[in-house]
């Protein structure tokens, strides 16, 4: 709704009413139009918009728990450390990153060691480079370069041009 209102306001051509403040005018006019549309959609006996202030239930459901277990099992099988056992069920972002790393390993974009370097840094609680390097038997500088190059390869594999 906001994007549609922004488009309509921008296409109306009335952005420059106050010289030097086109962004403020665009924002205020868009806000005004969104509020008008929301008020029009709300019926007298309809649900109050205060319900939108309450966040969704933060407790993961059965699907999220099963998905986390499946991803963790695949990560353990691939040799990636996934952090504490209950983190993936609570935090969806590290779980999605772990899935992304597993897909990159399966597609051949990353080696298991490169994916492990990224997982240690971004999923397993942010293991410091010195500790990760000691675990891998290398220097901290070499570990940072490996992680940086792995991140570059992962980013390149996600670009639309790389998929084509």
XYZ file of N, CA, C and O in Angstrom:
656
model
N 0.827 -1.181 0.000
C 0.000 0.000 0.000
C 0.880 1.257 0.000
O 0.584 2.220 -0.696
N 1.938 1.226 0.787
C 2.821 2.392 0.874
C 3.516 2.655 -0.450
O 3.618 3.803 -0.880
N 3.970 1.596 -1.087
C 4.659 1.760 -2.364
C 3.697 2.301 -3.415
O 4.054 3.181 -4.207
N 2.466 1.795 -3.414
C 1.475 2.287 -4.370
C 1.160 3.768 -4.117
O 1.054 4.557 -5.065
N 1.037 4.131 -2.848
C 0.768 5.538 -2.525
C 1.947 6.415 -2.923
O 1.766 7.512 -3.468
N 3.161 5.935 -2.685
C 4.353 6.690 -3.075
C 4.392 6.890 -4.582
O 4.676 7.990 -5.079
N 4.056 5.852 -5.323
C 4.029 5.945 -6.780
C 2.990 6.965 -7.247
O 3.273 7.797 -8.107
N 1.806 6.905 -6.656
C 0.744 7.835 -7.050
C 1.133 9.283 -6.746
O 0.899 10.190 -7.554
N 1.739 9.514 -5.592
C 2.155 10.873 -5.227
C 3.254 11.353 -6.168
O 3.226 12.499 -6.637
N 4.205 10.486 -6.464
C 5.302 10.887 -7.358
C 4.799 11.173 -8.764
O 5.258 12.120 -9.415
N 3.827 10.381 -9.242
C 3.296 10.587 -10.585
C 2.394 11.815 -10.672
O 2.165 12.340 -11.753
N 1.893 12.305 -9.535
C 0.988 13.460 -9.562
C 1.720 14.743 -9.950
O 1.107 15.678 -10.439
N 3.020 14.784 -9.720
C 3.807 15.963 -10.105
C 3.729 17.104 -9.123
O 4.215 18.205 -9.396
N 3.167 16.903 -7.960
C 3.039 17.979 -6.974
C 4.091 17.850 -5.876
O 3.827 18.113 -4.722
N 5.277 17.449 -6.226
C 6.329 17.220 -5.232
C 7.008 18.522 -4.824
O 7.435 18.697 -3.701
N 7.087 19.487 -5.717
C 7.887 20.700 -5.492
C 7.060 21.889 -5.015
O 7.223 22.995 -5.501
N 6.203 21.699 -4.060
C 5.429 22.833 -3.549
C 6.302 23.770 -2.726
O 6.122 24.970 -2.762
N 7.227 23.212 -1.946
C 8.175 24.030 -1.198
C 9.540 23.825 -1.820
O 10.075 22.714 -1.806
N 10.149 24.868 -2.356
C 11.457 24.709 -3.002
C 12.492 24.188 -2.005
O 12.559 24.620 -0.864
N 13.304 23.235 -2.454
C 14.372 22.700 -1.633
C 13.954 21.589 -0.697
O 14.774 21.066 0.032
N 12.684 21.192 -0.692
C 12.204 20.155 0.220
C 11.389 19.079 -0.510
O 10.349 18.660 -0.024
N 11.819 18.607 -1.685
C 10.986 17.631 -2.408
C 10.864 16.295 -1.676
O 9.802 15.678 -1.698
N 11.913 15.861 -0.993
C 11.843 14.577 -0.282
C 10.861 14.653 0.879
O 10.084 13.724 1.120
N 10.868 15.772 1.590
C 9.933 15.939 2.701
C 8.503 15.995 2.193
O 7.598 15.396 2.777
N 8.286 16.707 1.100
C 6.948 16.772 0.519
C 6.468 15.395 0.075
O 5.320 15.019 0.307
N 7.350 14.656 -0.567
C 7.007 13.318 -1.039
C 6.647 12.414 0.138
O 5.652 11.690 0.101
N 7.432 12.477 1.193
C 7.177 11.652 2.376
C 5.861 12.016 3.041
O 5.050 11.133 3.377
N 5.623 13.283 3.246
C 4.405 13.713 3.920
C 3.159 13.410 3.097
O 2.140 12.970 3.638
N 3.220 13.665 1.798
C 2.071 13.372 0.951
C 1.782 11.871 0.897
O 0.626 11.448 0.891
N 2.842 11.059 0.862
C 2.665 9.609 0.868
C 2.042 9.149 2.172
O 1.107 8.345 2.182
N 2.543 9.665 3.281
C 1.980 9.319 4.587
C 0.514 9.703 4.673
O -0.328 8.932 5.140
N 0.190 10.889 4.204
C -1.189 11.359 4.232
C -2.087 10.421 3.417
O -3.170 10.043 3.859
N -1.630 10.018 2.239
C -2.451 9.157 1.396
C -2.612 7.764 2.014
O -3.696 7.184 1.969
N -1.561 7.230 2.618
C -1.658 5.915 3.258
C -2.646 5.965 4.416
O -3.471 5.067 4.588
N -2.589 7.021 5.217
C -3.517 7.147 6.338
C -4.962 7.268 5.872
O -5.874 6.710 6.484
N -5.184 7.986 4.780
C -6.535 8.102 4.232
C -7.036 6.736 3.765
O -8.186 6.363 4.024
N -6.167 5.979 3.087
C -6.577 4.662 2.606
C -6.832 3.698 3.763
O -7.769 2.908 3.720
N -6.012 3.758 4.796
C -6.234 2.899 5.960
C -7.538 3.250 6.663
O -8.274 2.365 7.098
N -7.814 4.530 6.780
C -9.063 4.952 7.423
C -10.265 4.512 6.596
O -11.305 4.142 7.155
N -10.142 4.534 5.269
C -11.245 4.121 4.415
C -11.498 2.622 4.513
O -12.644 2.171 4.403
N -10.433 1.837 4.730
C -10.584 0.389 4.829
C -11.161 -0.040 6.171
O -11.753 -1.103 6.277
N -10.976 0.757 7.185
C -11.431 0.383 8.518
C -12.916 0.706 8.662
O -13.335 1.849 8.586
N -13.694 -0.331 8.879
C -15.133 -0.115 9.040
C -15.416 0.270 10.485
O -14.599 0.030 11.363
N -16.595 0.849 10.757
C -16.897 1.246 12.139
C -16.854 0.086 13.124
O -16.444 0.247 14.255
N -17.271 -1.105 12.701
C -17.255 -2.249 13.593
C -16.027 -3.120 13.360
O -15.928 -4.201 13.905
N -15.083 -2.645 12.552
C -13.907 -3.423 12.198
C -12.877 -3.489 13.308
O -12.997 -2.855 14.352
N -11.856 -4.254 13.042
C -10.785 -4.432 14.013
C -9.958 -3.156 14.118
O -9.634 -2.527 13.119
N -9.599 -2.794 15.304
C -8.800 -1.612 15.546
C -7.363 -1.874 15.088
O -6.861 -2.994 15.173
N -6.702 -0.852 14.605
C -5.332 -1.010 14.122
C -4.316 -1.173 15.246
O -3.151 -1.399 14.980
N -4.724 -1.080 16.500
C -3.776 -1.274 17.593
C -3.292 -2.712 17.670
O -2.248 -2.977 18.255
N -4.009 -3.651 17.077
C -3.567 -5.041 17.074
C -2.278 -5.196 16.278
O -1.497 -6.109 16.527
N -2.020 -4.308 15.345
C -0.798 -4.366 14.546
C 0.428 -3.990 15.370
O 1.555 -4.248 14.951
N 0.232 -3.378 16.521
C 1.361 -2.992 17.357
C 1.993 -4.186 18.064
O 3.134 -4.125 18.485
N 1.253 -5.277 18.220
C 1.756 -6.438 18.935
C 2.483 -7.362 17.959
O 1.948 -7.715 16.916
N 3.699 -7.765 18.296
C 4.442 -8.644 17.384
C 3.840 -10.042 17.357
O 3.063 -10.417 18.236
N 4.234 -10.789 16.344
C 3.772 -12.170 16.225
C 4.355 -13.003 17.370
O 5.306 -12.605 18.028
N 3.788 -14.150 17.573
C 4.227 -15.045 18.636
C 5.684 -15.436 18.390
O 6.001 -16.031 17.350
N 6.597 -15.124 19.322
C 8.011 -15.413 19.098
C 8.379 -16.878 19.295
O 9.474 -17.286 18.957
N 7.476 -17.691 19.839
C 7.767 -19.098 20.082
C 7.690 -19.852 18.755
O 6.689 -19.762 18.047
N 8.747 -20.585 18.405
C 8.712 -21.318 17.135
C 7.692 -22.433 17.174
O 7.497 -23.097 18.191
N 7.055 -22.638 16.047
C 6.059 -23.692 15.915
C 6.705 -25.007 15.516
O 7.932 -25.097 15.362
N 5.898 -26.040 15.309
C 6.455 -27.358 14.967
C 7.217 -27.359 13.642
O 8.223 -28.037 13.505
N 6.741 -26.559 12.670
C 7.445 -26.509 11.380
C 8.842 -25.927 11.551
O 9.811 -26.460 11.017
N 8.946 -24.825 12.291
C 10.245 -24.185 12.487
C 11.207 -25.094 13.239
O 12.394 -25.156 12.923
N 10.696 -25.818 14.235
C 11.549 -26.727 15.011
C 12.035 -27.879 14.139
O 13.215 -28.231 14.145
N 11.132 -28.454 13.335
C 11.521 -29.557 12.443
C 12.507 -29.079 11.392
O 13.483 -29.780 11.079
N 12.284 -27.905 10.850
C 13.200 -27.343 9.853
C 14.572 -27.118 10.460
O 15.598 -27.429 9.850
N 14.614 -26.588 11.678
C 15.897 -26.348 12.348
C 16.637 -27.659 12.575
O 17.853 -27.735 12.360
N 15.917 -28.690 12.998
C 16.563 -29.991 13.227
C 17.115 -30.566 11.933
O 18.207 -31.117 11.901
N 16.351 -30.433 10.848
C 16.795 -30.956 9.554
C 18.042 -30.232 9.066
O 19.000 -30.860 8.606
N 18.034 -28.921 9.179
C 19.190 -28.138 8.725
C 20.404 -28.438 9.591
O 21.518 -28.584 9.098
N 20.198 -28.557 10.899
C 21.310 -28.875 11.804
C 21.900 -30.249 11.497
O 23.109 -30.435 11.537
N 21.039 -31.221 11.199
C 21.532 -32.554 10.864
C 22.347 -32.522 9.575
O 23.416 -33.137 9.486
N 21.861 -31.786 8.590
C 22.610 -31.657 7.325
C 23.930 -30.935 7.549
O 24.951 -31.290 6.954
N 23.938 -29.932 8.428
C 25.175 -29.201 8.716
C 26.172 -30.097 9.427
O 27.376 -30.066 9.126
N 25.706 -30.899 10.356
C 26.605 -31.818 11.056
C 27.173 -32.858 10.095
O 28.354 -33.202 10.158
N 26.328 -33.322 9.168
C 26.783 -34.299 8.181
C 27.832 -33.700 7.245
O 28.766 -34.376 6.834
N 27.671 -32.418 6.919
C 28.617 -31.745 6.029
C 29.875 -31.290 6.755
O 30.815 -30.814 6.128
N 29.885 -31.374 8.083
C 31.066 -30.975 8.833
C 31.073 -29.528 9.256
O 32.118 -28.991 9.616
N 29.917 -28.873 9.221
C 29.827 -27.474 9.644
C 29.375 -27.425 11.097
O 28.485 -28.161 11.506
N 29.985 -26.549 11.859
C 29.556 -26.352 13.241
C 28.411 -25.364 13.225
O 28.516 -24.294 12.651
N 27.294 -25.698 13.865
C 26.099 -24.855 13.794
C 25.816 -24.098 15.072
O 24.770 -23.515 15.216
N 26.709 -24.102 16.028
C 26.497 -23.361 17.262
C 25.699 -24.152 18.272
O 25.489 -25.354 18.124
N 25.228 -23.502 19.339
C 24.450 -24.190 20.371
C 23.200 -24.849 19.788
O 22.638 -24.387 18.810
N 22.763 -25.909 20.414
C 21.699 -26.751 19.866
C 20.357 -26.051 19.712
O 19.587 -26.391 18.844
N 20.045 -25.069 20.536
C 18.721 -24.461 20.460
C 18.699 -23.121 19.735
O 17.657 -22.523 19.600
N 19.821 -22.648 19.235
C 19.862 -21.339 18.563
C 19.042 -21.298 17.291
O 18.376 -20.315 17.015
N 19.101 -22.342 16.477
C 18.435 -22.304 15.169
C 16.923 -22.255 15.313
O 16.245 -21.674 14.490
N 16.393 -22.895 16.358
C 14.948 -22.871 16.540
C 14.478 -21.495 16.993
O 13.353 -21.106 16.749
N 15.359 -20.741 17.624
C 14.985 -19.431 18.141
C 15.291 -18.328 17.126
O 14.494 -17.436 16.913
N 16.439 -18.372 16.491
C 16.862 -17.311 15.584
C 16.810 -17.799 14.137
O 17.618 -18.625 13.732
N 15.863 -17.293 13.346
C 15.749 -17.768 11.963
C 16.869 -17.277 11.050
O 17.203 -17.946 10.088
N 17.483 -16.139 11.339
C 18.523 -15.620 10.448
C 19.749 -16.531 10.395
O 20.225 -16.848 9.293
N 20.308 -16.982 11.523
C 21.434 -17.915 11.423
C 21.054 -19.222 10.743
O 21.866 -19.808 10.026
N 19.823 -19.666 10.929
C 19.371 -20.890 10.274
C 19.343 -20.709 8.759
O 19.781 -21.585 8.014
N 18.864 -19.560 8.299
C 18.839 -19.290 6.859
C 20.248 -19.195 6.291
O 20.509 -19.665 5.186
N 21.161 -18.582 7.042
C 22.552 -18.506 6.593
C 23.161 -19.898 6.518
O 23.886 -20.210 5.567
N 22.862 -20.739 7.483
C 23.367 -22.110 7.470
C 22.832 -22.860 6.250
O 23.578 -23.577 5.575
N 21.561 -22.670 5.927
C 20.991 -23.286 4.721
C 21.687 -22.775 3.463
O 21.973 -23.544 2.539
N 21.962 -21.490 3.434
C 22.639 -20.889 2.287
C 24.039 -21.480 2.118
O 24.457 -21.801 1.008
N 24.752 -21.639 3.222
C 26.090 -22.232 3.165
C 26.027 -23.684 2.708
O 26.851 -24.121 1.900
N 25.042 -24.434 3.202
C 24.895 -25.826 2.769
C 24.597 -25.915 1.277
O 25.141 -26.768 0.578
N 23.727 -25.036 0.785
C 23.426 -25.014 -0.650
C 24.670 -24.669 -1.466
O 24.906 -25.251 -2.520
N 25.469 -23.723 -0.975
C 26.684 -23.335 -1.686
C 27.679 -24.488 -1.731
O 28.364 -24.695 -2.741
N 27.774 -25.256 -0.662
C 28.664 -26.426 -0.647
C 28.149 -27.480 -1.626
O 28.919 -28.045 -2.399
N 26.839 -27.723 -1.608
C 26.250 -28.720 -2.521
C 26.410 -28.321 -3.987
O 26.609 -29.164 -4.842
N 26.316 -27.012 -4.264
C 26.448 -26.518 -5.637
C 27.895 -26.413 -6.088
O 28.154 -26.149 -7.261
N 28.837 -26.546 -5.161
C 30.249 -26.453 -5.503
C 30.796 -25.039 -5.478
O 31.930 -24.809 -5.877
N 30.015 -24.079 -5.027
C 30.488 -22.694 -4.958
C 31.472 -22.500 -3.819
O 32.344 -21.637 -3.887
N 31.334 -23.293 -2.754
C 32.223 -23.211 -1.593
C 32.697 -24.603 -1.220
O 31.956 -25.576 -1.357
N 33.922 -24.670 -0.703
C 34.381 -25.924 -0.121
C 33.829 -26.016 1.294
O 33.366 -25.027 1.865
N 33.894 -27.186 1.858
C 33.407 -27.363 3.224
C 34.218 -26.509 4.191
O 33.656 -25.913 5.117
N 35.515 -26.394 3.971
C 36.361 -25.587 4.852
C 35.999 -24.106 4.761
O 35.980 -23.401 5.776
N 35.701 -23.636 3.558
C 35.304 -22.234 3.395
C 33.959 -21.964 4.056
O 33.761 -20.945 4.711
N 33.022 -22.892 3.878
C 31.718 -22.740 4.514
C 31.864 -22.788 6.027
O 31.186 -22.047 6.751
N 32.767 -23.616 6.515
C 33.005 -23.702 7.948
C 33.594 -22.396 8.477
O 33.225 -21.934 9.554
N 34.458 -21.763 7.701
C 35.028 -20.477 8.116
C 33.940 -19.428 8.275
O 33.940 -18.657 9.241
N 33.005 -19.401 7.345
C 31.903 -18.446 7.440
C 30.938 -18.812 8.570
O 30.433 -17.938 9.275
N 30.687 -20.091 8.742
C 29.779 -20.531 9.810
C 30.363 -20.216 11.183
O 29.648 -19.767 12.077
N 31.654 -20.440 11.355
C 32.281 -20.135 12.646
C 32.160 -18.664 12.969
O 31.971 -18.278 14.102
N 32.292 -17.829 11.970
C 32.274 -16.383 12.210
C 30.857 -15.846 12.406
O 30.611 -15.015 13.269
N 29.908 -16.320 11.603
C 28.590 -15.693 11.575
C 27.474 -16.497 12.242
O 26.406 -15.952 12.482
N 27.693 -17.779 12.500
C 26.626 -18.589 13.079
C 26.982 -19.070 14.478
O 26.157 -19.060 15.368
N 28.186 -19.487 14.677
C 28.575 -20.130 15.931
C 28.930 -19.146 17.027
O 29.803 -19.402 17.838
N 28.294 -18.027 17.061
C 28.536 -17.061 18.119
C 29.699 -16.134 17.843
O 30.187 -15.478 18.754
N 30.166 -16.073 16.628
C 31.248 -15.149 16.284
C 32.570 -15.556 16.884
O 33.171 -14.813 17.651
N 33.039 -16.749 16.549
C 34.325 -17.212 17.061
C 35.403 -16.244 16.571
O 35.486 -15.961 15.378
N 36.239 -15.705 17.476
C 37.289 -14.765 17.062
C 38.262 -15.419 16.076
O 38.477 -16.638 16.106
N 38.845 -14.604 15.215
C 39.739 -15.121 14.179
C 40.937 -15.858 14.766
O 41.368 -16.866 14.208
N 41.474 -15.376 15.874
C 42.627 -16.041 16.476
C 42.269 -17.460 16.935
O 43.026 -18.408 16.718
N 41.105 -17.600 17.556
C 40.670 -18.917 18.020
C 40.358 -19.836 16.840
O 40.721 -21.018 16.840
N 39.680 -19.312 15.825
C 39.362 -20.113 14.644
C 40.635 -20.546 13.926
O 40.736 -21.685 13.449
N 41.605 -19.638 13.839
C 42.873 -19.975 13.195
C 43.597 -21.066 13.977
O 44.185 -21.974 13.377
N 43.563 -20.985 15.308
C 44.204 -22.014 16.125
C 43.523 -23.364 15.915
O 44.191 -24.396 15.821
N 42.198 -23.378 15.814
C 41.463 -24.628 15.562
C 41.826 -25.218 14.209
O 41.907 -26.426 14.048
N 42.019 -24.330 13.222
C 42.329 -24.782 11.863
C 43.820 -25.037 11.662
O 44.223 -25.556 10.625
N 44.647 -24.617 12.622
C 46.086 -24.831 12.513
C 46.768 -23.869 11.560
O 47.685 -24.251 10.838
N 46.328 -22.627 11.547
C 46.918 -21.612 10.671
C 47.031 -20.298 11.433
O 46.692 -20.229 12.608
N 47.503 -19.266 10.772
C 47.635 -17.957 11.419
C 46.327 -17.178 11.289
O 45.500 -17.470 10.418
N 46.178 -16.168 12.139
C 44.954 -15.355 12.107
C 44.836 -14.605 10.784
O 43.733 -14.485 10.226
N 45.943 -14.111 10.248
C 45.911 -13.396 8.968
C 45.475 -14.298 7.821
O 44.670 -13.904 6.977
N 46.002 -15.513 7.795
C 45.615 -16.465 6.752
C 44.144 -16.844 6.901
O 43.423 -16.996 5.908
N 43.690 -16.969 8.143
C 42.283 -17.302 8.386
C 41.373 -16.177 7.916
O 40.338 -16.431 7.308
N 41.753 -14.946 8.169
C 40.938 -13.802 7.726
C 40.868 -13.751 6.207
O 39.813 -13.471 5.636
N 41.998 -14.008 5.541
C 41.996 -14.019 4.071
C 41.089 -15.130 3.538
O 40.336 -14.928 2.588
N 41.163 -16.298 4.162
C 40.318 -17.413 3.719
C 38.845 -17.056 3.873
O 38.031 -17.282 2.982
N 38.492 -16.491 5.012
C 37.104 -16.112 5.262
C 36.651 -15.031 4.286
O 35.551 -15.079 3.746
N 37.513 -14.063 4.033
C 37.179 -12.983 3.106
C 36.966 -13.520 1.688
O 36.017 -13.137 1.002
N 37.837 -14.404 1.257
C 37.701 -14.989 -0.083
C 36.470 -15.879 -0.176
O 35.783 -15.911 -1.206
N 36.168 -16.602 0.888
C 34.967 -17.450 0.904
C 33.717 -16.594 0.809
O 32.778 -16.930 0.079
N 33.709 -15.479 1.527
C 32.565 -14.581 1.457
C 32.420 -13.999 0.053
O 31.311 -13.889 -0.466
N 33.530 -13.658 -0.580
C 33.476 -13.133 -1.953
C 32.933 -14.187 -2.918
O 32.124 -13.884 -3.795
N 33.367 -15.452 -2.763
C 32.854 -16.517 -3.641
C 31.367 -16.767 -3.393
O 30.602 -16.979 -4.334
N 30.964 -16.731 -2.129
C 29.546 -16.922 -1.822
C 28.715 -15.789 -2.420
O 27.678 -16.035 -3.040
N 29.179 -14.572 -2.276
C 28.464 -13.417 -2.832
C 28.389 -13.514 -4.352
O 27.338 -13.269 -4.942
N 29.486 -13.898 -4.982
C 29.497 -14.040 -6.442
C 28.549 -15.144 -6.912
O 27.902 -14.990 -7.955
N 28.427 -16.203 -6.125
C 27.521 -17.287 -6.525
C 26.060 -16.896 -6.401
O 25.199 -17.515 -7.015
N 25.775 -15.865 -5.608
C 24.396 -15.434 -5.421
C 23.972 -14.338 -6.397
O 22.789 -14.008 -6.454
N 24.917 -13.785 -7.150
C 24.602 -12.733 -8.103
C 23.782 -13.305 -9.259
O 24.008 -14.429 -9.684
N 22.817 -12.521 -9.780
C 21.985 -13.019 -10.889
C 22.797 -13.377 -12.122
O 22.451 -14.291 -12.839
N 23.894 -12.665 -12.388
C 24.704 -12.953 -13.574
C 25.375 -14.310 -13.435
O 25.577 -14.998 -14.406
N 25.727 -14.694 -12.201
C 26.401 -15.969 -11.999
C 25.443 -17.138 -12.231
O 25.840 -18.197 -12.658
N 24.167 -16.927 -11.949
C 23.190 -17.985 -12.126
C 22.841 -18.194 -13.594
O 22.424 -19.263 -14.000
N 23.002 -17.171 -14.410
C 22.625 -17.268 -15.827
C 23.667 -17.968 -16.654
O 24.726 -18.219 -16.358
